[in-house]
Tab-separated table of N, CA and C in Angstrom:
chain	number	residue	atom	x	y	z
A	1	MET	N	17.199	-7.849	-16.665
A	1	MET	CA	17.423	-6.703	-15.777
A	1	MET	C	17.959	-7.193	-14.441
A	2	ASN	N	18.895	-6.431	-13.896
A	2	ASN	CA	19.471	-6.793	-12.602
A	2	ASN	C	18.387	-6.819	-11.518
A	3	GLU	N	18.357	-7.932	-10.771
A	3	GLU	CA	17.288	-8.120	-9.784
A	3	GLU	C	17.295	-7.060	-8.683
A	4	ASN	N	18.508	-6.713	-8.231
A	4	ASN	CA	18.576	-5.732	-7.145
A	4	ASN	C	18.124	-4.352	-7.598
A	5	LEU	N	18.532	-3.971	-8.827
A	5	LEU	CA	18.094	-2.680	-9.374
A	5	LEU	C	16.580	-2.649	-9.517
A	6	LEU	N	16.023	-3.752	-10.006
A	6	LEU	CA	14.575	-3.856	-10.166
A	6	LEU	C	13.885	-3.742	-8.807
A	7	GLY	N	14.434	-4.422	-7.811
A	7	GLY	CA	13.871	-4.359	-6.463
A	7	GLY	C	13.934	-2.951	-5.891
A	8	ILE	N	15.057	-2.266	-6.162
A	8	ILE	CA	15.209	-0.900	-5.662
A	8	ILE	C	14.205	0.030	-6.353
A	9	ALA	N	14.060	-0.117	-7.693
A	9	ALA	CA	13.086	0.701	-8.432
A	9	ALA	C	11.671	0.445	-7.919
A	10	ALA	N	11.333	-0.825	-7.724
A	10	ALA	CA	10.012	-1.191	-7.212
A	10	ALA	C	9.811	-0.594	-5.818
A	11	GLY	N	10.846	-0.708	-4.987
A	11	GLY	CA	10.772	-0.197	-3.617
A	11	GLY	C	10.597	1.307	-3.573
A	12	ILE	N	11.315	2.020	-4.464
A	12	ILE	CA	11.198	3.480	-4.499
A	12	ILE	C	9.781	3.882	-4.901
A	13	LEU	N	9.229	3.217	-5.931
A	13	LEU	CA	7.875	3.563	-6.386
A	13	LEU	C	6.818	3.278	-5.320
A	14	THR	N	6.878	2.083	-4.706
A	14	THR	CA	5.858	1.789	-3.696
A	14	THR	C	6.052	2.656	-2.446
A	15	SER	N	7.300	3.061	-2.169
A	15	SER	CA	7.533	3.970	-1.036
A	15	SER	C	7.001	5.363	-1.338
A	16	ILE	N	7.334	5.871	-2.547
A	16	ILE	CA	6.872	7.208	-2.947
A	16	ILE	C	5.342	7.272	-2.953
A	17	SER	N	4.722	6.167	-3.373
A	17	SER	CA	3.254	6.153	-3.510
A	17	SER	C	2.555	6.431	-2.190
A	18	MET	N	3.249	6.152	-1.078
A	18	MET	CA	2.657	6.406	0.238
A	18	MET	C	2.629	7.903	0.575
A	19	LEU	N	3.589	8.650	0.027
A	19	LEU	CA	3.786	10.030	0.487
A	19	LEU	C	2.670	11.003	0.089
A	20	PRO	N	2.180	10.992	-1.171
A	20	PRO	CA	1.126	11.960	-1.517
A	20	PRO	C	-0.090	11.841	-0.594
A	21	GLN	N	-0.417	10.579	-0.216
A	21	GLN	CA	-1.558	10.398	0.684
A	21	GLN	C	-1.288	11.071	2.034
A	22	LEU	N	-0.091	10.847	2.563
A	22	LEU	CA	0.263	11.434	3.859
A	22	LEU	C	0.264	12.967	3.779
A	23	ILE	N	0.869	13.513	2.702
A	23	ILE	CA	0.931	14.970	2.529
A	23	ILE	C	-0.481	15.555	2.412
A	24	LYS	N	-1.310	14.879	1.621
A	24	LYS	CA	-2.702	15.324	1.425
A	24	LYS	C	-3.465	15.361	2.756
A	25	VAL	N	-3.286	14.307	3.553
A	25	VAL	CA	-3.973	14.235	4.845
A	25	VAL	C	-3.475	15.333	5.783
A	26	ILE	N	-2.158	15.553	5.807
A	26	ILE	CA	-1.595	16.577	6.696
A	26	ILE	C	-2.066	17.975	6.266
A	27	LYS	N	-2.116	18.210	4.935
A	27	LYS	CA	-2.538	19.519	4.434
A	27	LYS	C	-4.020	19.784	4.673
A	28	GLU	N	-4.843	18.776	4.366
A	28	GLU	CA	-6.302	18.992	4.406
A	28	GLU	C	-6.900	18.677	5.780
A	29	LYS	N	-6.112	18.007	6.618
A	29	LYS	CA	-6.581	17.626	7.949
A	29	LYS	C	-7.956	16.957	7.898
A	30	ASN	N	-8.139	16.135	6.871
A	30	ASN	CA	-9.417	15.444	6.717
A	30	ASN	C	-9.160	13.995	6.316
A	31	VAL	N	-9.647	13.064	7.134
A	31	VAL	CA	-9.381	11.649	6.876
A	31	VAL	C	-10.676	10.865	6.692
A	32	GLY	N	-11.758	11.608	6.392
A	32	GLY	CA	-13.086	10.993	6.316
A	32	GLY	C	-13.193	9.810	5.373
A	33	ASP	N	-12.418	9.811	4.285
A	33	ASP	CA	-12.527	8.717	3.315
A	33	ASP	C	-11.417	7.687	3.456
A	34	LEU	N	-10.606	7.815	4.501
A	34	LEU	CA	-9.579	6.793	4.736
A	34	LEU	C	-10.122	5.739	5.687
A	35	SER	N	-9.534	4.549	5.599
A	35	SER	CA	-9.958	3.466	6.465
A	35	SER	C	-8.832	3.144	7.451
A	36	TRP	N	-9.094	3.360	8.765
A	36	TRP	CA	-8.026	3.092	9.741
A	36	TRP	C	-7.741	1.603	9.840
A	37	ILE	N	-8.740	0.763	9.533
A	37	ILE	CA	-8.519	-0.697	9.563
A	37	ILE	C	-7.452	-1.049	8.531
A	38	MET	N	-7.574	-0.441	7.328
A	38	MET	CA	-6.600	-0.680	6.267
A	38	MET	C	-5.200	-0.335	6.743
A	39	ILE	N	-5.071	0.840	7.368
A	39	ILE	CA	-3.747	1.314	7.773
A	39	ILE	C	-3.126	0.365	8.801
A	40	LEU	N	-3.950	-0.085	9.770
A	40	LEU	CA	-3.438	-0.968	10.825
A	40	LEU	C	-2.993	-2.318	10.260
A	41	ILE	N	-3.840	-2.923	9.417
A	41	ILE	CA	-3.484	-4.221	8.823
A	41	ILE	C	-2.240	-4.066	7.953
A	42	LEU	N	-2.171	-2.930	7.247
A	42	LEU	CA	-1.021	-2.667	6.379
A	42	LEU	C	0.273	-2.589	7.189
A	43	ILE	N	0.232	-1.915	8.342
A	43	ILE	CA	1.426	-1.809	9.188
A	43	ILE	C	1.888	-3.200	9.630
A	44	LEU	N	0.926	-4.043	10.034
A	44	LEU	CA	1.271	-5.411	10.443
A	44	LEU	C	1.890	-6.184	9.280
A	45	GLY	N	1.235	-6.116	8.110
A	45	GLY	CA	1.725	-6.850	6.939
A	45	GLY	C	3.102	-6.386	6.501
A	46	LEU	N	3.298	-5.063	6.472
A	46	LEU	CA	4.594	-4.514	6.049
A	46	LEU	C	5.698	-4.924	7.016
A	47	SER	N	5.360	-4.982	8.308
A	47	SER	CA	6.345	-5.405	9.309
A	47	SER	C	6.772	-6.848	9.063
A	48	LEU	N	5.804	-7.702	8.687
A	48	LEU	CA	6.148	-9.090	8.364
A	48	LEU	C	7.039	-9.152	7.111
A	49	TRP	N	6.771	-8.255	6.120
A	49	TRP	CA	7.639	-8.213	4.930
A	49	TRP	C	9.067	-7.830	5.304
A	50	VAL	N	9.216	-6.907	6.267
A	50	VAL	CA	10.560	-6.544	6.719
A	50	VAL	C	11.262	-7.786	7.281
A	51	TRP	N	10.537	-8.526	8.119
A	51	TRP	CA	11.059	-9.751	8.721
A	51	TRP	C	11.441	-10.765	7.630
A	52	TYR	N	10.550	-10.920	6.641
A	52	TYR	CA	10.803	-11.806	5.496
A	52	TYR	C	12.101	-11.400	4.787
A	53	GLY	N	12.245	-10.083	4.553
A	53	GLY	CA	13.447	-9.573	3.886
A	53	GLY	C	14.708	-9.854	4.685
A	54	VAL	N	14.595	-9.751	6.012
A	54	VAL	CA	15.749	-10.030	6.876
A	54	VAL	C	16.144	-11.506	6.751
A	55	LEU	N	15.149	-12.399	6.807
A	55	LEU	CA	15.430	-13.834	6.708
A	55	LEU	C	16.043	-14.192	5.356
A	56	LYS	N	15.524	-13.551	4.286
A	56	LYS	CA	16.005	-13.842	2.933
A	56	LYS	C	17.239	-13.011	2.587
A	57	ASN	N	17.584	-12.081	3.471
A	57	ASN	CA	18.716	-11.172	3.246
A	57	ASN	C	18.562	-10.391	1.933
A	58	GLU	N	17.358	-9.831	1.715
A	58	GLU	CA	17.089	-9.049	0.506
A	58	GLU	C	16.867	-7.591	0.893
A	59	HIS	N	17.881	-6.779	0.611
A	59	HIS	CA	17.840	-5.390	1.074
A	59	HIS	C	16.720	-4.549	0.476
A	60	PRO	N	16.394	-4.700	-0.836
A	60	PRO	CA	15.295	-3.880	-1.366
A	60	PRO	C	13.999	-4.089	-0.572
A	61	ILE	N	13.736	-5.337	-0.184
A	61	ILE	CA	12.511	-5.651	0.554
A	61	ILE	C	12.557	-5.030	1.951
A	62	ILE	N	13.699	-5.144	2.626
A	62	ILE	CA	13.824	-4.608	3.984
A	62	ILE	C	13.623	-3.088	3.978
A	63	VAL	N	14.402	-2.395	3.130
A	63	VAL	CA	14.404	-0.926	3.154
A	63	VAL	C	13.044	-0.351	2.760
A	64	SER	N	12.462	-0.859	1.648
A	64	SER	CA	11.216	-0.256	1.174
A	64	SER	C	10.065	-0.523	2.133
A	65	ASN	N	10.024	-1.721	2.727
A	65	ASN	CA	8.935	-2.009	3.652
A	65	ASN	C	9.112	-1.292	4.989
A	66	ALA	N	10.359	-1.138	5.435
A	66	ALA	CA	10.596	-0.398	6.680
A	66	ALA	C	10.165	1.059	6.510
A	67	PHE	N	10.466	1.643	5.324
A	67	PHE	CA	10.033	3.008	5.035
A	67	PHE	C	8.508	3.090	5.027
A	68	ALA	N	7.877	2.101	4.398
A	68	ALA	CA	6.409	2.090	4.321
A	68	ALA	C	5.781	1.958	5.711
A	69	VAL	N	6.422	1.196	6.593
A	69	VAL	CA	5.932	1.082	7.975
A	69	VAL	C	5.925	2.463	8.635
A	70	LEU	N	7.019	3.200	8.488
A	70	LEU	CA	7.119	4.540	9.089
A	70	LEU	C	6.031	5.478	8.565
A	71	VAL	N	5.863	5.503	7.221
A	71	VAL	CA	4.853	6.381	6.620
A	71	VAL	C	3.462	6.033	7.140
A	72	ASN	N	3.181	4.735	7.238
A	72	ASN	CA	1.840	4.335	7.660
A	72	ASN	C	1.606	4.546	9.151
A	73	ILE	N	2.668	4.516	9.948
A	73	ILE	CA	2.516	4.872	11.362
A	73	ILE	C	2.139	6.360	11.454
A	74	CYS	N	2.770	7.211	10.635
A	74	CYS	CA	2.407	8.638	10.590
A	74	CYS	C	0.943	8.803	10.178
A	75	LEU	N	0.531	8.050	9.150
A	75	LEU	CA	-0.848	8.127	8.653
A	75	LEU	C	-1.837	7.685	9.738
A	76	PHE	N	-1.454	6.658	10.487
A	76	PHE	CA	-2.290	6.127	11.566
A	76	PHE	C	-2.466	7.184	12.661
A	77	ILE	N	-1.352	7.845	13.017
A	77	ILE	CA	-1.414	8.907	14.024
A	77	ILE	C	-2.293	10.055	13.521
A	78	CYS	N	-2.101	10.446	12.243
A	78	CYS	CA	-2.911	11.518	11.648
A	78	CYS	C	-4.394	11.170	11.691
A	79	TYR	N	-4.713	9.901	11.433
A	79	TYR	CA	-6.113	9.504	11.419
A	79	TYR	C	-6.789	9.884	12.734
A	80	PHE	N	-6.120	9.568	13.844
A	80	PHE	CA	-6.748	9.824	15.140
A	80	PHE	C	-6.652	11.287	15.562
A	81	LEU	N	-5.694	12.016	14.994
A	81	LEU	CA	-5.620	13.461	15.239
A	81	LEU	C	-6.750	14.193	14.522
A	82	TYR	N	-7.061	13.743	13.287
A	82	TYR	CA	-7.949	14.516	12.418
A	82	TYR	C	-9.338	13.900	12.249
A	83	LYS	N	-9.581	12.739	12.845
A	83	LYS	CA	-10.832	12.049	12.515
A	83	LYS	C	-12.074	12.861	12.876
A	84	ASP	N	-11.986	13.737	13.880
A	84	ASP	CA	-13.158	14.518	14.259
A	84	ASP	C	-13.427	15.668	13.293
A	85	ASN	N	-12.467	15.906	12.361
A	85	ASN	CA	-12.688	16.927	11.338
A	85	ASN	C	-13.538	16.411	10.182
A	86	ALA	N	-13.786	15.086	10.172
A	86	ALA	CA	-14.525	14.502	9.042
A	86	ALA	C	-15.934	15.068	9.003
A	87	ASP	N	-16.450	15.215	7.796
A	87	ASP	CA	-17.808	15.748	7.670
A	87	ASP	C	-18.805	14.614	7.754
B	1	MET	N	11.251	-19.132	11.936
B	1	MET	CA	9.965	-19.279	11.214
B	1	MET	C	10.241	-19.558	9.736
B	2	ASN	N	9.453	-20.439	9.176
B	2	ASN	CA	9.601	-20.769	7.761
B	2	ASN	C	9.407	-19.526	6.893
B	3	GLU	N	10.359	-19.305	5.977
B	3	GLU	CA	10.338	-18.077	5.175
B	3	GLU	C	9.109	-17.979	4.284
B	4	ASN	N	8.722	-19.114	3.689
B	4	ASN	CA	7.575	-19.065	2.794
B	4	ASN	C	6.280	-18.784	3.538
B	5	LEU	N	6.141	-19.412	4.718
B	5	LEU	CA	4.952	-19.166	5.541
B	5	LEU	C	4.885	-17.700	5.943
B	6	LEU	N	6.047	-17.159	6.334
B	6	LEU	CA	6.121	-15.756	6.724
B	6	LEU	C	5.729	-14.862	5.548
B	7	GLY	N	6.255	-15.187	4.359
B	7	GLY	CA	5.936	-14.417	3.161
B	7	GLY	C	4.460	-14.488	2.826
B	8	ILE	N	3.871	-15.682	3.007
B	8	ILE	CA	2.439	-15.840	2.722
B	8	ILE	C	1.613	-15.027	3.710
B	9	ALA	N	1.984	-15.085	5.016
B	9	ALA	CA	1.269	-14.307	6.040
B	9	ALA	C	1.378	-12.809	5.733
B	10	ALA	N	2.593	-12.363	5.404
B	10	ALA	CA	2.804	-10.951	5.074
B	10	ALA	C	1.976	-10.564	3.860
B	11	GLY	N	1.970	-11.428	2.848
B	11	GLY	CA	1.228	-11.170	1.617
B	11	GLY	C	-0.264	-11.090	1.850
B	12	ILE	N	-0.784	-11.998	2.700
B	12	ILE	CA	-2.223	-11.983	3.002
B	12	ILE	C	-2.594	-10.682	3.700
B	13	LEU	N	-1.783	-10.260	4.685
B	13	LEU	CA	-2.099	-9.028	5.420
B	13	LEU	C	-2.044	-7.791	4.518
B	14	THR	N	-0.977	-7.672	3.713
B	14	THR	CA	-0.892	-6.475	2.861
B	14	THR	C	-1.955	-6.522	1.762
B	15	SER	N	-2.356	-7.731	1.342
B	15	SER	CA	-3.431	-7.836	0.351
B	15	SER	C	-4.771	-7.454	0.967
B	16	ILE	N	-5.060	-8.018	2.165
B	16	ILE	CA	-6.314	-7.717	2.856
B	16	ILE	C	-6.438	-6.224	3.140
B	17	SER	N	-5.303	-5.599	3.454
B	17	SER	CA	-5.324	-4.183	3.843
B	17	SER	C	-5.849	-3.289	2.729
B	18	MET	N	-5.749	-3.761	1.484
B	18	MET	CA	-6.249	-2.977	0.347
B	18	MET	C	-7.777	-3.002	0.281
B	19	LEU	N	-8.388	-4.104	0.768
B	19	LEU	CA	-9.813	-4.319	0.525
B	19	LEU	C	-10.746	-3.359	1.260
B	20	PRO	N	-10.516	-3.068	2.572
B	20	PRO	CA	-11.456	-2.146	3.251
B	20	PRO	C	-11.553	-0.803	2.531
B	21	GLN	N	-10.402	-0.314	2.018
B	21	GLN	CA	-10.412	0.960	1.299
B	21	GLN	C	-11.292	0.875	0.055
B	22	LEU	N	-11.132	-0.216	-0.692
B	22	LEU	CA	-11.918	-0.396	-1.921
B	22	LEU	C	-13.411	-0.515	-1.593
B	23	ILE	N	-13.734	-1.318	-0.560
B	23	ILE	CA	-15.134	-1.515	-0.154
B	23	ILE	C	-15.742	-0.185	0.297
B	24	LYS	N	-14.967	0.582	1.087
B	24	LYS	CA	-15.438	1.875	1.586
B	24	LYS	C	-15.736	2.839	0.428
B	25	VAL	N	-14.838	2.852	-0.538
B	25	VAL	CA	-15.014	3.752	-1.689
B	25	VAL	C	-16.242	3.340	-2.506
B	26	ILE	N	-16.403	2.024	-2.716
B	26	ILE	CA	-17.542	1.547	-3.510
B	26	ILE	C	-18.856	1.842	-2.778
B	27	LYS	N	-18.862	1.662	-1.437
B	27	LYS	CA	-20.082	1.896	-0.660
B	27	LYS	C	-20.429	3.373	-0.599
B	28	GLU	N	-19.429	4.219	-0.318
B	28	GLU	CA	-19.713	5.629	-0.070
B	28	GLU	C	-19.658	6.476	-1.343
B	29	LYS	N	-19.113	5.885	-2.413
B	29	LYS	CA	-18.995	6.599	-3.690
B	29	LYS	C	-18.380	7.987	-3.514
B	30	ASN	N	-17.390	8.051	-2.632
B	30	ASN	CA	-16.741	9.339	-2.361
B	30	ASN	C	-15.233	9.115	-2.252
B	31	VAL	N	-14.480	9.787	-3.101
B	31	VAL	CA	-13.029	9.579	-3.129
B	31	VAL	C	-12.273	10.879	-2.857
B	32	GLY	N	-12.990	11.848	-2.257
B	32	GLY	CA	-12.420	13.182	-2.072
B	32	GLY	C	-11.092	13.218	-1.332
B	33	ASP	N	-10.870	12.280	-0.401
B	33	ASP	CA	-9.628	12.303	0.369
B	33	ASP	C	-8.599	11.303	-0.134
B	34	LEU	N	-8.879	10.669	-1.268
B	34	LEU	CA	-7.883	9.763	-1.842
B	34	LEU	C	-7.031	10.519	-2.848
B	35	SER	N	-5.830	9.997	-3.060
B	35	SER	CA	-4.926	10.635	-4.009
B	35	SER	C	-4.736	9.712	-5.217
B	36	TRP	N	-5.165	10.160	-6.400
B	36	TRP	CA	-5.031	9.285	-7.586
B	36	TRP	C	-3.562	9.121	-7.976
B	37	ILE	N	-2.727	10.121	-7.640
B	37	ILE	CA	-1.294	9.997	-7.941
B	37	ILE	C	-0.731	8.798	-7.172
B	38	MET	N	-1.133	8.688	-5.890
B	38	MET	CA	-0.673	7.577	-5.075
B	38	MET	C	-1.052	6.242	-5.716
B	39	ILE	N	-2.303	6.155	-6.152
B	39	ILE	CA	-2.790	4.881	-6.693
B	39	ILE	C	-2.014	4.506	-7.959
B	40	LEU	N	-1.762	5.497	-8.823
B	40	LEU	CA	-1.063	5.228	-10.078
B	40	LEU	C	0.384	4.790	-9.832
B	41	ILE	N	1.092	5.527	-8.972
B	41	ILE	CA	2.488	5.165	-8.672
B	41	ILE	C	2.541	3.787	-8.017
B	42	LEU	N	1.544	3.530	-7.148
B	42	LEU	CA	1.477	2.243	-6.460
B	42	LEU	C	1.309	1.095	-7.456
B	43	ILE	N	0.440	1.280	-8.450
B	43	ILE	CA	0.239	0.236	-9.462
B	43	ILE	C	1.551	-0.043	-10.207
B	44	LEU	N	2.273	1.017	-10.571
B	44	LEU	CA	3.566	0.840	-11.250
B	44	LEU	C	4.557	0.090	-10.351
B	45	GLY	N	4.667	0.533	-9.102
B	45	GLY	CA	5.616	-0.086	-8.168
B	45	GLY	C	5.286	-1.546	-7.898
B	46	LEU	N	3.988	-1.833	-7.684
B	46	LEU	CA	3.570	-3.206	-7.408
B	46	LEU	C	3.846	-4.112	-8.605
B	47	SER	N	3.674	-3.566	-9.815
B	47	SER	CA	3.950	-4.348	-11.024
B	47	SER	C	5.432	-4.710	-11.100
B	48	LEU	N	6.296	-3.763	-10.706
B	48	LEU	CA	7.731	-4.067	-10.676
B	48	LEU	C	8.044	-5.134	-9.628
B	49	TRP	N	7.317	-5.099	-8.476
B	49	TRP	CA	7.519	-6.142	-7.462
B	49	TRP	C	7.143	-7.514	-8.002
B	50	VAL	N	6.069	-7.566	-8.819
B	50	VAL	CA	5.676	-8.847	-9.434
B	50	VAL	C	6.827	-9.349	-10.311
B	51	TRP	N	7.391	-8.461	-11.105
B	51	TRP	CA	8.515	-8.798	-11.983
B	51	TRP	C	9.712	-9.286	-11.144
B	52	TYR	N	10.005	-8.550	-10.061
B	52	TYR	CA	11.087	-8.934	-9.148
B	52	TYR	C	10.844	-10.347	-8.609
B	53	GLY	N	9.610	-10.620	-8.199
B	53	GLY	CA	9.252	-11.939	-7.673
B	53	GLY	C	9.447	-13.032	-8.710
B	54	VAL	N	9.109	-12.719	-9.965
B	54	VAL	CA	9.281	-13.688	-11.050
B	54	VAL	C	10.765	-13.996	-11.241
B	55	LEU	N	11.599	-12.940	-11.270
B	55	LEU	CA	13.044	-13.143	-11.457
B	55	LEU	C	13.654	-13.942	-10.309
B	56	LYS	N	13.193	-13.659	-9.087
B	56	LYS	CA	13.734	-14.337	-7.901
B	56	LYS	C	13.019	-15.662	-7.633
B	57	ASN	N	11.957	-15.920	-8.403
B	57	ASN	CA	11.142	-17.122	-8.231
B	57	ASN	C	10.601	-17.244	-6.795
B	58	GLU	N	10.040	-16.125	-6.290
B	58	GLU	CA	9.471	-16.122	-4.935
B	58	GLU	C	7.961	-15.936	-5.026
B	59	HIS	N	7.243	-17.039	-4.801
B	59	HIS	CA	5.795	-17.014	-5.012
B	59	HIS	C	5.032	-16.078	-4.086
B	60	PRO	N	5.402	-15.958	-2.792
B	60	PRO	CA	4.642	-15.013	-1.945
B	60	PRO	C	4.662	-13.600	-2.526
B	61	ILE	N	5.813	-13.185	-3.074
B	61	ILE	CA	5.943	-11.839	-3.633
B	61	ILE	C	5.091	-11.691	-4.891
B	62	ILE	N	5.133	-12.697	-5.766
B	62	ILE	CA	4.366	-12.634	-7.020
B	62	ILE	C	2.874	-12.542	-6.727
B	63	VAL	N	2.365	-13.493	-5.916
B	63	VAL	CA	0.915	-13.585	-5.700
B	63	VAL	C	0.373	-12.356	-4.979
B	64	SER	N	1.051	-11.927	-3.889
B	64	SER	CA	0.487	-10.818	-3.118
B	64	SER	C	0.537	-9.511	-3.897
B	65	ASN	N	1.598	-9.301	-4.676
B	65	ASN	CA	1.683	-8.052	-5.432
B	65	ASN	C	0.754	-8.053	-6.641
B	66	ALA	N	0.569	-9.215	-7.258
B	66	ALA	CA	-0.367	-9.300	-8.382
B	66	ALA	C	-1.783	-8.996	-7.892
B	67	PHE	N	-2.132	-9.538	-6.716
B	67	PHE	CA	-3.445	-9.254	-6.130
B	67	PHE	C	-3.592	-7.760	-5.844
B	68	ALA	N	-2.537	-7.169	-5.285
B	68	ALA	CA	-2.572	-5.739	-4.963
B	68	ALA	C	-2.705	-4.885	-6.228
B	69	VAL	N	-2.088	-5.307	-7.322
B	69	VAL	CA	-2.231	-4.590	-8.591
B	69	VAL	C	-3.703	-4.569	-9.001
B	70	LEU	N	-4.358	-5.723	-8.920
B	70	LEU	CA	-5.772	-5.818	-9.300
B	70	LEU	C	-6.644	-4.896	-8.455
B	71	VAL	N	-6.448	-4.946	-7.120
B	71	VAL	CA	-7.250	-4.113	-6.219
B	71	VAL	C	-7.051	-2.635	-6.540
B	72	ASN	N	-5.796	-2.253	-6.813
B	72	ASN	CA	-5.529	-0.840	-7.059
B	72	ASN	C	-5.996	-0.371	-8.430
B	73	ILE	N	-6.080	-1.299	-9.386
B	73	ILE	CA	-6.685	-0.938	-10.676
B	73	ILE	C	-8.176	-0.651	-10.456
B	74	CYS	N	-8.835	-1.473	-9.625
B	74	CYS	CA	-10.251	-1.220	-9.286
B	74	CYS	C	-10.393	0.151	-8.610
B	75	LEU	N	-9.495	0.443	-7.669
B	75	LEU	CA	-9.537	1.705	-6.929
B	75	LEU	C	-9.335	2.880	-7.883
B	76	PHE	N	-8.444	2.704	-8.840
B	76	PHE	CA	-8.144	3.737	-9.830
B	76	PHE	C	-9.377	4.016	-10.699
B	77	ILE	N	-10.046	2.943	-11.118
B	77	ILE	CA	-11.272	3.093	-11.916
B	77	ILE	C	-12.341	3.811	-11.084
B	78	CYS	N	-12.494	3.377	-9.814
B	78	CYS	CA	-13.473	4.004	-8.919
B	78	CYS	C	-13.195	5.495	-8.760
B	79	TYR	N	-11.918	5.844	-8.669
B	79	TYR	CA	-11.569	7.250	-8.477
B	79	TYR	C	-12.195	8.105	-9.568
B	80	PHE	N	-12.065	7.648	-10.824
B	80	PHE	CA	-12.567	8.468	-11.929
B	80	PHE	C	-14.073	8.337	-12.117
B	81	LEU	N	-14.647	7.251	-11.589
B	81	LEU	CA	-16.115	7.116	-11.611
B	81	LEU	C	-16.747	8.060	-10.594
B	82	TYR	N	-16.106	8.209	-9.424
B	82	TYR	CA	-16.751	8.885	-8.295
B	82	TYR	C	-16.170	10.257	-7.997
B	83	LYS	N	-15.145	10.681	-8.735
B	83	LYS	CA	-14.454	11.905	-8.303
B	83	LYS	C	-15.360	13.135	-8.308
B	84	ASP	N	-16.390	13.128	-9.136
B	84	ASP	CA	-17.272	14.285	-9.181
B	84	ASP	C	-18.243	14.336	-8.002
B	85	ASN	N	-18.270	13.231	-7.217
B	85	ASN	CA	-19.115	13.211	-6.019
B	85	ASN	C	-18.435	13.905	-4.844
B	86	ALA	N	-17.143	14.204	-5.003
B	86	ALA	CA	-16.389	14.791	-3.887
B	86	ALA	C	-16.980	16.149	-3.518
B	87	ASP	N	-16.946	16.458	-2.228
B	87	ASP	CA	-17.480	17.745	-1.799
B	87	ASP	C	-16.414	18.824	-1.916
């Protein structure tokens, strides 16, 4: 299988996987079972993957991780907006 | 910065980021705000990243994504063990 196509497919799936969580949090305005530590460490790690992709010049890695950084920044903001709604 | 070191650092952070969520779910036995669709798509996407890493022969990608697959399989199992505890 072509490596770039595989990378793009992998990137689309891992990017899409972030969205239902974000949509669910925005709809329910409840983040009681989410871990903000996870989100913060994830943002740092994903940012390093973007850097790695830039150094290796691998576009699937750059694009999918940059998208994931954006989604998780939204999730991080939502956490602090909605955390007082937790039961 | 050395590419492999950067990849290892990125891999450690994104791998670690999975653990607080898993620990929180196991401790609280409550998955009401998690999305099982996210976990399933994530497992598929991460598995493709492992394959991509194998084709490109990039060990940071293989190891960190394989670890993430394992953590998310645990999370997926927990979801169905604890979903009836949701309020």
